[in-house]
Amino acid sequence: MLKLDAPLIHHAERAFGPSQKDPKTFESALMPGHLSLYGIARAIAMIATAHAELLQIKKGFDLNRNSGWVVVGLRLRTSGAIPLDVPIRCSTWVATIDSGRLIREYELSLDGHILAVATQDFILFDRDKRRAMLPPKAARDFLRGLDRKHSYSIDVSRQTENFFPASQACDIKTSSPFFIDETTIDDNNHLNNSVYLRWLEEALTIKPQAGLELGLEYINEATLGQSMQVCSAPALKASEISHLRFCLRDDEKNFALGEVLLPS
């Protein structure tokens, strides 16, 4: 049986080129030669998948049920830019199960130096009813985890009403639309959560540099043929750091919302 007191270590080359699955490269347009936030999101997705398979989790805990784990929240903090074409050590572990949410933590490091840490919240998802479901007790007992290691200064609420205070109304900026096509859909038939990071990078010109912190909550499913825009406004104005609040939405609903701290 897999011992949960030792994180799984995976060496992954960060030099990604075109492929049938994903025709886009992961290099940062803002910091050429370095891994983008989208690339970081893909790295932690791959290590999570590898670790889950060792835990015998593929489409859920019960092979007879049409269910699977989906991400509902992300926290990410970077302490340095990640160069391409070098092996990055990716480690992950289950921190805890909290009220039905599985909390998974990650570290990306190079030569013993941690360059990024992340925390993702997962829920078990009924693929027919499109609703969250409570993991079986045996699964919850098995995945009690190692307790949380990382904490973040950003605490994003899932509350969508009045997400932008009235005082921010005149400061809200709206990006051009982003369209969901076949290349952005995952195995759960909705927008892959890492694609949100790609669009945020483009709309907010986020550099994957030291001191960046991002919190993101996925609120509603986005599916093939839909489109969304990034709306953002400053939450805090200071000389050395920018604090932005943002959401990705269409005319009817919010798909994701969050905040980001950007060092100048």
PDB file of C-alpha atoms in Angstrom:
ATOM      1  CA  MET A   1       0.000   0.000   0.000  1.00  0.00           C
ATOM      2  CA  LEU A   2       1.206   3.505  -0.788  1.00  0.00           C
ATOM      3  CA  LYS A   3       2.550   5.345   2.218  1.00  0.00           C
ATOM      4  CA  LEU A   4       0.998   8.783   2.492  1.00  0.00           C
ATOM      5  CA  ASP A   5       3.742  10.024   4.804  1.00  0.00           C
ATOM      6  CA  ALA A   6       6.079  10.449   1.816  1.00  0.00           C
ATOM      7  CA  PRO A   7       5.150  12.727  -1.103  1.00  0.00           C
ATOM      8  CA  LEU A   8       5.392  11.244  -4.567  1.00  0.00           C
ATOM      9  CA  ILE A   9       8.303  12.783  -6.474  1.00  0.00           C
ATOM     10  CA  HIS A  10       8.131  13.171 -10.224  1.00  0.00           C
ATOM     11  CA  HIS A  11      10.738  14.641 -12.561  1.00  0.00           C
ATOM     12  CA  ALA A  12       9.146  16.449 -15.463  1.00  0.00           C
ATOM     13  CA  GLU A  13      10.820  18.204 -18.367  1.00  0.00           C
ATOM     14  CA  ARG A  14       9.368  21.660 -18.768  1.00  0.00           C
ATOM     15  CA  ALA A  15      10.163  21.947 -22.479  1.00  0.00           C
ATOM     16  CA  PHE A  16       6.724  21.440 -23.989  1.00  0.00           C
ATOM     17  CA  GLY A  17       6.180  21.606 -27.720  1.00  0.00           C
ATOM     18  CA  PRO A  18       3.088  21.229 -29.897  1.00  0.00           C
ATOM     19  CA  SER A  19       1.063  18.036 -29.540  1.00  0.00           C
ATOM     20  CA  GLN A  20      -2.269  16.682 -30.696  1.00  0.00           C
ATOM     21  CA  LYS A  21      -3.716  17.152 -27.212  1.00  0.00           C
ATOM     22  CA  ASP A  22      -2.498  20.700 -26.734  1.00  0.00           C
ATOM     23  CA  PRO A  23      -1.128  22.581 -29.739  1.00  0.00           C
ATOM     24  CA  LYS A  24       0.104  25.504 -27.649  1.00  0.00           C
ATOM     25  CA  THR A  25       3.526  25.729 -26.024  1.00  0.00           C
ATOM     26  CA  PHE A  26       3.802  26.506 -22.321  1.00  0.00           C
ATOM     27  CA  GLU A  27       6.503  29.160 -22.640  1.00  0.00           C
ATOM     28  CA  SER A  28       5.664  32.499 -21.080  1.00  0.00           C
ATOM     29  CA  ALA A  29       5.139  35.267 -23.634  1.00  0.00           C
ATOM     30  CA  LEU A  30       5.892  37.822 -20.920  1.00  0.00           C
ATOM     31  CA  MET A  31       9.089  36.128 -19.744  1.00  0.00           C
ATOM     32  CA  PRO A  32      10.507  34.225 -22.755  1.00  0.00           C
ATOM     33  CA  GLY A  33      12.439  31.125 -21.842  1.00  0.00           C
ATOM     34  CA  HIS A  34      10.452  30.581 -18.659  1.00  0.00           C
ATOM     35  CA  LEU A  35       7.458  28.480 -17.731  1.00  0.00           C
ATOM     36  CA  SER A  36       4.109  30.257 -17.867  1.00  0.00           C
ATOM     37  CA  LEU A  37       1.457  30.076 -15.155  1.00  0.00           C
ATOM     38  CA  TYR A  38      -0.461  27.853 -17.556  1.00  0.00           C
ATOM     39  CA  GLY A  39       2.584  25.591 -17.706  1.00  0.00           C
ATOM     40  CA  ILE A  40       2.755  25.489 -13.912  1.00  0.00           C
ATOM     41  CA  ALA A  41      -0.937  24.566 -13.799  1.00  0.00           C
ATOM     42  CA  ARG A  42      -0.329  21.758 -16.304  1.00  0.00           C
ATOM     43  CA  ALA A  43       2.666  20.525 -14.302  1.00  0.00           C
ATOM     44  CA  ILE A  44       0.664  20.206 -11.097  1.00  0.00           C
ATOM     45  CA  ALA A  45      -2.212  18.601 -13.018  1.00  0.00           C
ATOM     46  CA  MET A  46       0.108  15.913 -14.370  1.00  0.00           C
ATOM     47  CA  ILE A  47       1.676  15.155 -10.992  1.00  0.00           C
ATOM     48  CA  ALA A  48      -1.791  15.056  -9.372  1.00  0.00           C
ATOM     49  CA  THR A  49      -2.953  12.557 -11.991  1.00  0.00           C
ATOM     50  CA  ALA A  50       0.112  10.371 -11.448  1.00  0.00           C
ATOM     51  CA  HIS A  51      -0.317  10.439  -7.676  1.00  0.00           C
ATOM     52  CA  ALA A  52      -4.054   9.731  -7.910  1.00  0.00           C
ATOM     53  CA  GLU A  53      -3.403   6.644 -10.008  1.00  0.00           C
ATOM     54  CA  LEU A  54      -1.091   5.318  -7.284  1.00  0.00           C
ATOM     55  CA  LEU A  55      -3.961   5.911  -4.876  1.00  0.00           C
ATOM     56  CA  GLN A  56      -6.171   3.914  -7.265  1.00  0.00           C
ATOM     57  CA  ILE A  57      -8.219   6.997  -8.117  1.00  0.00           C
ATOM     58  CA  LYS A  58      -9.027   7.349 -11.790  1.00  0.00           C
ATOM     59  CA  LYS A  59     -12.640   8.328 -12.346  1.00  0.00           C
ATOM     60  CA  GLY A  60     -13.594   8.149  -8.692  1.00  0.00           C
ATOM     61  CA  PHE A  61     -13.418   5.704  -5.819  1.00  0.00           C
ATOM     62  CA  ASP A  62     -15.978   3.267  -7.215  1.00  0.00           C
ATOM     63  CA  LEU A  63     -15.431   1.917 -10.703  1.00  0.00           C
ATOM     64  CA  ASN A  64     -19.177   1.287 -10.971  1.00  0.00           C
ATOM     65  CA  ARG A  65     -19.985   4.973 -10.556  1.00  0.00           C
ATOM     66  CA  ASN A  66     -19.595   7.559 -13.259  1.00  0.00           C
ATOM     67  CA  SER A  67     -17.772  10.052 -11.054  1.00  0.00           C
ATOM     68  CA  GLY A  68     -14.446  11.810 -10.886  1.00  0.00           C
ATOM     69  CA  TRP A  69     -12.478  14.415  -8.982  1.00  0.00           C
ATOM     70  CA  VAL A  70     -12.652  17.981 -10.264  1.00  0.00           C
ATOM     71  CA  VAL A  71     -10.831  21.106  -9.095  1.00  0.00           C
ATOM     72  CA  VAL A  72     -12.948  23.779  -7.393  1.00  0.00           C
ATOM     73  CA  GLY A  73     -10.200  26.006  -5.982  1.00  0.00           C
ATOM     74  CA  LEU A  74      -6.544  26.899  -6.510  1.00  0.00           C
ATOM     75  CA  ARG A  75      -3.963  28.799  -4.476  1.00  0.00           C
ATOM     76  CA  LEU A  76      -0.574  29.461  -6.053  1.00  0.00           C
ATOM     77  CA  ARG A  77       2.545  31.299  -4.869  1.00  0.00           C
ATOM     78  CA  THR A  78       5.800  31.688  -6.820  1.00  0.00           C
ATOM     79  CA  SER A  79       9.234  32.485  -5.395  1.00  0.00           C
ATOM     80  CA  GLY A  80      11.068  32.619  -8.714  1.00  0.00           C
ATOM     81  CA  ALA A  81      10.743  32.182 -12.461  1.00  0.00           C
ATOM     82  CA  ILE A  82      11.032  28.581 -13.694  1.00  0.00           C
ATOM     83  CA  PRO A  83      13.384  28.110 -16.679  1.00  0.00           C
ATOM     84  CA  LEU A  84      12.502  25.858 -19.583  1.00  0.00           C
ATOM     85  CA  ASP A  85      14.465  22.802 -20.754  1.00  0.00           C
ATOM     86  CA  VAL A  86      15.461  21.676 -17.273  1.00  0.00           C
ATOM     87  CA  PRO A  87      14.060  18.872 -15.109  1.00  0.00           C
ATOM     88  CA  ILE A  88      11.790  20.269 -12.405  1.00  0.00           C
ATOM     89  CA  ARG A  89      11.069  18.259  -9.290  1.00  0.00           C
ATOM     90  CA  CYS A  90       7.327  18.146  -8.658  1.00  0.00           C
ATOM     91  CA  SER A  91       6.026  16.735  -5.399  1.00  0.00           C
ATOM     92  CA  THR A  92       2.441  16.374  -4.231  1.00  0.00           C
ATOM     93  CA  TRP A  93       0.563  14.916  -1.310  1.00  0.00           C
ATOM     94  CA  VAL A  94      -2.943  14.796   0.100  1.00  0.00           C
ATOM     95  CA  ALA A  95      -3.081  17.299   2.950  1.00  0.00           C
ATOM     96  CA  THR A  96      -6.569  16.494   4.243  1.00  0.00           C
ATOM     97  CA  ILE A  97     -10.215  15.909   3.402  1.00  0.00           C
ATOM     98  CA  ASP A  98     -12.229  18.807   4.781  1.00  0.00           C
ATOM     99  CA  SER A  99     -16.050  18.713   4.590  1.00  0.00           C
ATOM    100  CA  GLY A 100     -15.956  16.575   1.463  1.00  0.00           C
ATOM    101  CA  ARG A 101     -13.181  18.589  -0.175  1.00  0.00           C
ATOM    102  CA  LEU A 102      -9.901  16.852  -0.857  1.00  0.00           C
ATOM    103  CA  ILE A 103      -7.045  19.320  -0.247  1.00  0.00           C
ATOM    104  CA  ARG A 104      -3.923  18.547  -2.273  1.00  0.00           C
ATOM    105  CA  GLU A 105      -0.639  20.456  -1.962  1.00  0.00           C
ATOM    106  CA  TYR A 106       2.281  20.798  -4.379  1.00  0.00           C
ATOM    107  CA  GLU A 107       5.878  21.999  -4.545  1.00  0.00           C
ATOM    108  CA  LEU A 108       7.915  22.677  -7.696  1.00  0.00           C
ATOM    109  CA  SER A 109      11.650  22.926  -7.082  1.00  0.00           C
ATOM    110  CA  LEU A 110      14.974  23.109  -8.886  1.00  0.00           C
ATOM    111  CA  ASP A 111      18.295  22.115  -7.290  1.00  0.00           C
ATOM    112  CA  GLY A 112      16.696  22.085  -3.858  1.00  0.00           C
ATOM    113  CA  HIS A 113      15.146  25.554  -4.183  1.00  0.00           C
ATOM    114  CA  ILE A 114      11.345  25.775  -4.108  1.00  0.00           C
ATOM    115  CA  LEU A 115      10.147  27.946  -7.000  1.00  0.00           C
ATOM    116  CA  ALA A 116       6.394  27.525  -6.584  1.00  0.00           C
ATOM    117  CA  VAL A 117       3.896  26.059  -4.142  1.00  0.00           C
ATOM    118  CA  ALA A 118       0.227  25.407  -4.787  1.00  0.00           C
ATOM    119  CA  THR A 119      -2.884  24.068  -3.103  1.00  0.00           C
ATOM    120  CA  GLN A 120      -5.889  22.687  -4.951  1.00  0.00           C
ATOM    121  CA  ASP A 121      -9.324  21.828  -3.582  1.00  0.00           C
ATOM    122  CA  PHE A 122     -11.087  18.883  -5.244  1.00  0.00           C
ATOM    123  CA  ILE A 123     -14.614  17.534  -4.966  1.00  0.00           C
ATOM    124  CA  LEU A 124     -16.013  14.207  -6.142  1.00  0.00           C
ATOM    125  CA  PHE A 125     -18.285  14.916  -9.101  1.00  0.00           C
ATOM    126  CA  ASP A 126     -21.246  12.904 -10.424  1.00  0.00           C
ATOM    127  CA  ARG A 127     -20.789  13.131 -14.180  1.00  0.00           C
ATOM    128  CA  ASP A 128     -24.435  12.328 -14.956  1.00  0.00           C
ATOM    129  CA  LYS A 129     -26.127  14.675 -12.485  1.00  0.00           C
ATOM    130  CA  ARG A 130     -23.299  17.263 -12.733  1.00  0.00           C
ATOM    131  CA  ARG A 131     -23.325  17.624  -8.953  1.00  0.00           C
ATOM    132  CA  ALA A 132     -20.850  17.224  -6.125  1.00  0.00           C
ATOM    133  CA  MET A 133     -21.048  14.060  -4.062  1.00  0.00           C
ATOM    134  CA  LEU A 134     -19.557  13.028  -0.727  1.00  0.00           C
ATOM    135  CA  PRO A 135     -16.682  10.529  -1.004  1.00  0.00           C
ATOM    136  CA  PRO A 136     -17.354   7.138   0.614  1.00  0.00           C
ATOM    137  CA  LYS A 137     -16.287   6.874   4.264  1.00  0.00           C
ATOM    138  CA  ALA A 138     -13.624   4.265   3.425  1.00  0.00           C
ATOM    139  CA  ALA A 139     -12.078   6.699   0.952  1.00  0.00           C
ATOM    140  CA  ARG A 140     -12.199   9.565   3.445  1.00  0.00           C
ATOM    141  CA  ASP A 141     -10.493   7.412   6.056  1.00  0.00           C
ATOM    142  CA  PHE A 142      -7.818   6.285   3.594  1.00  0.00           C
ATOM    143  CA  LEU A 143      -7.060   9.845   2.458  1.00  0.00           C
ATOM    144  CA  ARG A 144      -6.824  11.523   5.835  1.00  0.00           C
ATOM    145  CA  GLY A 145      -3.624  13.108   4.595  1.00  0.00           C
ATOM    146  CA  LEU A 146      -0.570  14.728   6.124  1.00  0.00           C
ATOM    147  CA  ASP A 147      -2.147  17.990   7.364  1.00  0.00           C
ATOM    148  CA  ARG A 148      -1.671  21.296   5.605  1.00  0.00           C
ATOM    149  CA  LYS A 149       1.820  22.664   5.078  1.00  0.00           C
ATOM    150  CA  HIS A 150       1.242  25.844   3.057  1.00  0.00           C
ATOM    151  CA  SER A 151      -0.787  28.948   3.858  1.00  0.00           C
ATOM    152  CA  TYR A 152      -1.597  31.976   1.722  1.00  0.00           C
ATOM    153  CA  SER A 153      -2.378  35.631   2.314  1.00  0.00           C
ATOM    154  CA  ILE A 154      -5.213  35.595  -0.236  1.00  0.00           C
ATOM    155  CA  ASP A 155      -8.500  34.147   0.991  1.00  0.00           C
ATOM    156  CA  VAL A 156     -11.031  34.075  -1.855  1.00  0.00           C
ATOM    157  CA  SER A 157     -14.709  33.670  -1.063  1.00  0.00           C
ATOM    158  CA  ARG A 158     -17.042  31.822  -3.431  1.00  0.00           C
ATOM    159  CA  GLN A 159     -19.651  34.543  -2.921  1.00  0.00           C
ATOM    160  CA  THR A 160     -20.419  36.030  -6.344  1.00  0.00           C
ATOM    161  CA  GLU A 161     -22.846  38.782  -5.313  1.00  0.00           C
ATOM    162  CA  ASN A 162     -21.242  42.190  -5.047  1.00  0.00           C
ATOM    163  CA  PHE A 163     -17.883  40.656  -5.937  1.00  0.00           C
ATOM    164  CA  PHE A 164     -16.844  44.079  -7.252  1.00  0.00           C
ATOM    165  CA  PRO A 165     -17.878  46.753  -4.703  1.00  0.00           C
ATOM    166  CA  ALA A 166     -19.734  49.776  -6.051  1.00  0.00           C
ATOM    167  CA  SER A 167     -16.630  51.876  -5.434  1.00  0.00           C
ATOM    168  CA  GLN A 168     -14.760  49.771  -8.021  1.00  0.00           C
ATOM    169  CA  ALA A 169     -17.372  50.084 -10.779  1.00  0.00           C
ATOM    170  CA  CYS A 170     -15.538  52.791 -12.705  1.00  0.00           C
ATOM    171  CA  ASP A 171     -12.209  50.921 -12.448  1.00  0.00           C
ATOM    172  CA  ILE A 172     -13.373  47.606 -13.937  1.00  0.00           C
ATOM    173  CA  LYS A 173     -11.552  46.579 -17.102  1.00  0.00           C
ATOM    174  CA  THR A 174     -12.970  43.952 -19.474  1.00  0.00           C
ATOM    175  CA  SER A 175     -10.892  41.836 -21.840  1.00  0.00           C
ATOM    176  CA  SER A 176     -11.735  40.637 -25.321  1.00  0.00           C
ATOM    177  CA  PRO A 177     -13.776  37.394 -25.364  1.00  0.00           C
ATOM    178  CA  PHE A 178     -12.117  33.996 -24.980  1.00  0.00           C
ATOM    179  CA  PHE A 179     -13.848  31.161 -26.843  1.00  0.00           C
ATOM    180  CA  ILE A 180     -14.072  27.545 -25.689  1.00  0.00           C
ATOM    181  CA  ASP A 181     -13.199  25.096 -28.465  1.00  0.00           C
ATOM    182  CA  GLU A 182     -12.318  21.406 -28.603  1.00  0.00           C
ATOM    183  CA  THR A 183      -8.690  21.991 -27.572  1.00  0.00           C
ATOM    184  CA  THR A 184      -9.713  23.451 -24.197  1.00  0.00           C
ATOM    185  CA  ILE A 185     -12.154  20.707 -23.091  1.00  0.00           C
ATOM    186  CA  ASP A 186     -11.075  18.038 -20.588  1.00  0.00           C
ATOM    187  CA  ASP A 187     -12.291  14.492 -19.863  1.00  0.00           C
ATOM    188  CA  ASN A 188     -15.214  15.840 -17.803  1.00  0.00           C
ATOM    189  CA  ASN A 189     -16.489  17.660 -20.908  1.00  0.00           C
ATOM    190  CA  HIS A 190     -15.961  21.126 -19.510  1.00  0.00           C
ATOM    191  CA  LEU A 191     -13.263  23.793 -19.759  1.00  0.00           C
ATOM    192  CA  ASN A 192      -9.961  22.487 -18.410  1.00  0.00           C
ATOM    193  CA  ASN A 193      -9.159  24.400 -15.236  1.00  0.00           C
ATOM    194  CA  SER A 194      -5.592  25.152 -16.359  1.00  0.00           C
ATOM    195  CA  VAL A 195      -6.908  27.114 -19.358  1.00  0.00           C
ATOM    196  CA  TYR A 196      -8.265  29.749 -16.981  1.00  0.00           C
ATOM    197  CA  LEU A 197      -4.634  30.473 -16.045  1.00  0.00           C
ATOM    198  CA  ARG A 198      -3.689  30.884 -19.706  1.00  0.00           C
ATOM    199  CA  TRP A 199      -6.455  33.424 -20.251  1.00  0.00           C
ATOM    200  CA  LEU A 200      -5.695  35.283 -17.018  1.00  0.00           C
ATOM    201  CA  GLU A 201      -2.053  35.595 -18.040  1.00  0.00           C
ATOM    202  CA  GLU A 202      -3.043  37.112 -21.346  1.00  0.00           C
ATOM    203  CA  ALA A 203      -5.737  39.441 -20.036  1.00  0.00           C
ATOM    204  CA  LEU A 204      -3.902  40.671 -16.921  1.00  0.00           C
ATOM    205  CA  THR A 205      -0.324  40.376 -18.278  1.00  0.00           C
ATOM    206  CA  ILE A 206       0.708  38.300 -15.263  1.00  0.00           C
ATOM    207  CA  LYS A 207       4.388  37.391 -15.172  1.00  0.00           C
ATOM    208  CA  PRO A 208       5.304  34.114 -13.413  1.00  0.00           C
ATOM    209  CA  GLN A 209       7.853  35.921 -11.248  1.00  0.00           C
ATOM    210  CA  ALA A 210       8.946  35.895  -7.631  1.00  0.00           C
ATOM    211  CA  GLY A 211       6.375  37.186  -5.157  1.00  0.00           C
ATOM    212  CA  LEU A 212       3.277  36.450  -7.217  1.00  0.00           C
ATOM    213  CA  GLU A 213       0.294  34.995  -5.361  1.00  0.00           C
ATOM    214  CA  LEU A 214      -2.994  33.955  -6.915  1.00  0.00           C
ATOM    215  CA  GLY A 215      -6.255  32.611  -5.515  1.00  0.00           C
ATOM    216  CA  LEU A 216      -8.907  31.220  -7.836  1.00  0.00           C
ATOM    217  CA  GLU A 217     -12.332  29.663  -7.241  1.00  0.00           C
ATOM    218  CA  TYR A 218     -14.179  27.783  -9.991  1.00  0.00           C
ATOM    219  CA  ILE A 219     -17.874  28.615  -9.621  1.00  0.00           C
ATOM    220  CA  ASN A 220     -19.736  27.237 -12.650  1.00  0.00           C
ATOM    221  CA  GLU A 221     -19.009  24.812 -15.472  1.00  0.00           C
ATOM    222  CA  ALA A 222     -17.988  26.249 -18.824  1.00  0.00           C
ATOM    223  CA  THR A 223     -18.655  24.062 -21.850  1.00  0.00           C
ATOM    224  CA  LEU A 224     -17.929  23.815 -25.557  1.00  0.00           C
ATOM    225  CA  GLY A 225     -19.116  26.771 -27.630  1.00  0.00           C
ATOM    226  CA  GLN A 226     -19.366  29.232 -24.745  1.00  0.00           C
ATOM    227  CA  SER A 227     -17.197  32.301 -24.341  1.00  0.00           C
ATOM    228  CA  MET A 228     -16.133  34.449 -21.422  1.00  0.00           C
ATOM    229  CA  GLN A 229     -14.302  37.652 -20.620  1.00  0.00           C
ATOM    230  CA  VAL A 230     -11.888  38.570 -17.855  1.00  0.00           C
ATOM    231  CA  CYS A 231     -13.137  41.488 -15.763  1.00  0.00           C
ATOM    232  CA  SER A 232     -10.697  43.010 -13.282  1.00  0.00           C
ATOM    233  CA  ALA A 233     -10.321  45.939 -10.919  1.00  0.00           C
ATOM    234  CA  PRO A 234      -7.689  47.003  -8.388  1.00  0.00           C
ATOM    235  CA  ALA A 235      -8.465  45.840  -4.855  1.00  0.00           C
ATOM    236  CA  LEU A 236      -5.510  47.644  -3.309  1.00  0.00           C
ATOM    237  CA  LYS A 237      -3.232  50.391  -4.547  1.00  0.00           C
ATOM    238  CA  ALA A 238       0.340  50.502  -3.301  1.00  0.00           C
ATOM    239  CA  SER A 239       3.714  51.532  -4.661  1.00  0.00           C
ATOM    240  CA  GLU A 240       5.379  48.118  -4.553  1.00  0.00           C
ATOM    241  CA  ILE A 241       2.557  45.666  -5.192  1.00  0.00           C
ATOM    242  CA  SER A 242      -0.659  45.501  -7.195  1.00  0.00           C
ATOM    243  CA  HIS A 243      -3.658  43.660  -5.799  1.00  0.00           C
ATOM    244  CA  LEU A 244      -6.265  42.840  -8.444  1.00  0.00           C
ATOM    245  CA  ARG A 245      -9.658  41.238  -8.091  1.00  0.00           C
ATOM    246  CA  PHE A 246     -10.950  39.445 -11.195  1.00  0.00           C
ATOM    247  CA  CYS A 247     -13.673  37.202 -12.541  1.00  0.00           C
ATOM    248  CA  LEU A 248     -14.227  35.260 -15.755  1.00  0.00           C
ATOM    249  CA  ARG A 249     -17.825  35.558 -16.887  1.00  0.00           C
ATOM    250  CA  ASP A 250     -20.313  35.927 -19.704  1.00  0.00           C
ATOM    251  CA  ASP A 251     -23.536  37.936 -19.749  1.00  0.00           C
ATOM    252  CA  GLU A 252     -25.324  35.403 -17.522  1.00  0.00           C
ATOM    253  CA  LYS A 253     -22.941  34.092 -14.866  1.00  0.00           C
ATOM    254  CA  ASN A 254     -19.505  33.910 -13.335  1.00  0.00           C
ATOM    255  CA  PHE A 255     -17.406  30.872 -14.221  1.00  0.00           C
ATOM    256  CA  ALA A 256     -14.467  31.676 -11.944  1.00  0.00           C
ATOM    257  CA  LEU A 257     -13.332  34.473  -9.666  1.00  0.00           C
ATOM    258  CA  GLY A 258     -10.273  35.319  -7.664  1.00  0.00           C
ATOM    259  CA  GLU A 259      -7.540  37.710  -6.668  1.00  0.00           C
ATOM    260  CA  VAL A 260      -3.885  38.131  -7.539  1.00  0.00           C
ATOM    261  CA  LEU A 261      -0.959  39.927  -5.887  1.00  0.00           C
ATOM    262  CA  LEU A 262       1.556  41.214  -8.426  1.00  0.00           C
ATOM    263  CA  PRO A 263       4.959  42.596  -7.403  1.00  0.00           C
ATOM    264  CA  SER A 264       6.028  45.614  -9.443  1.00  0.00           C
TER     265      SER A 264
END
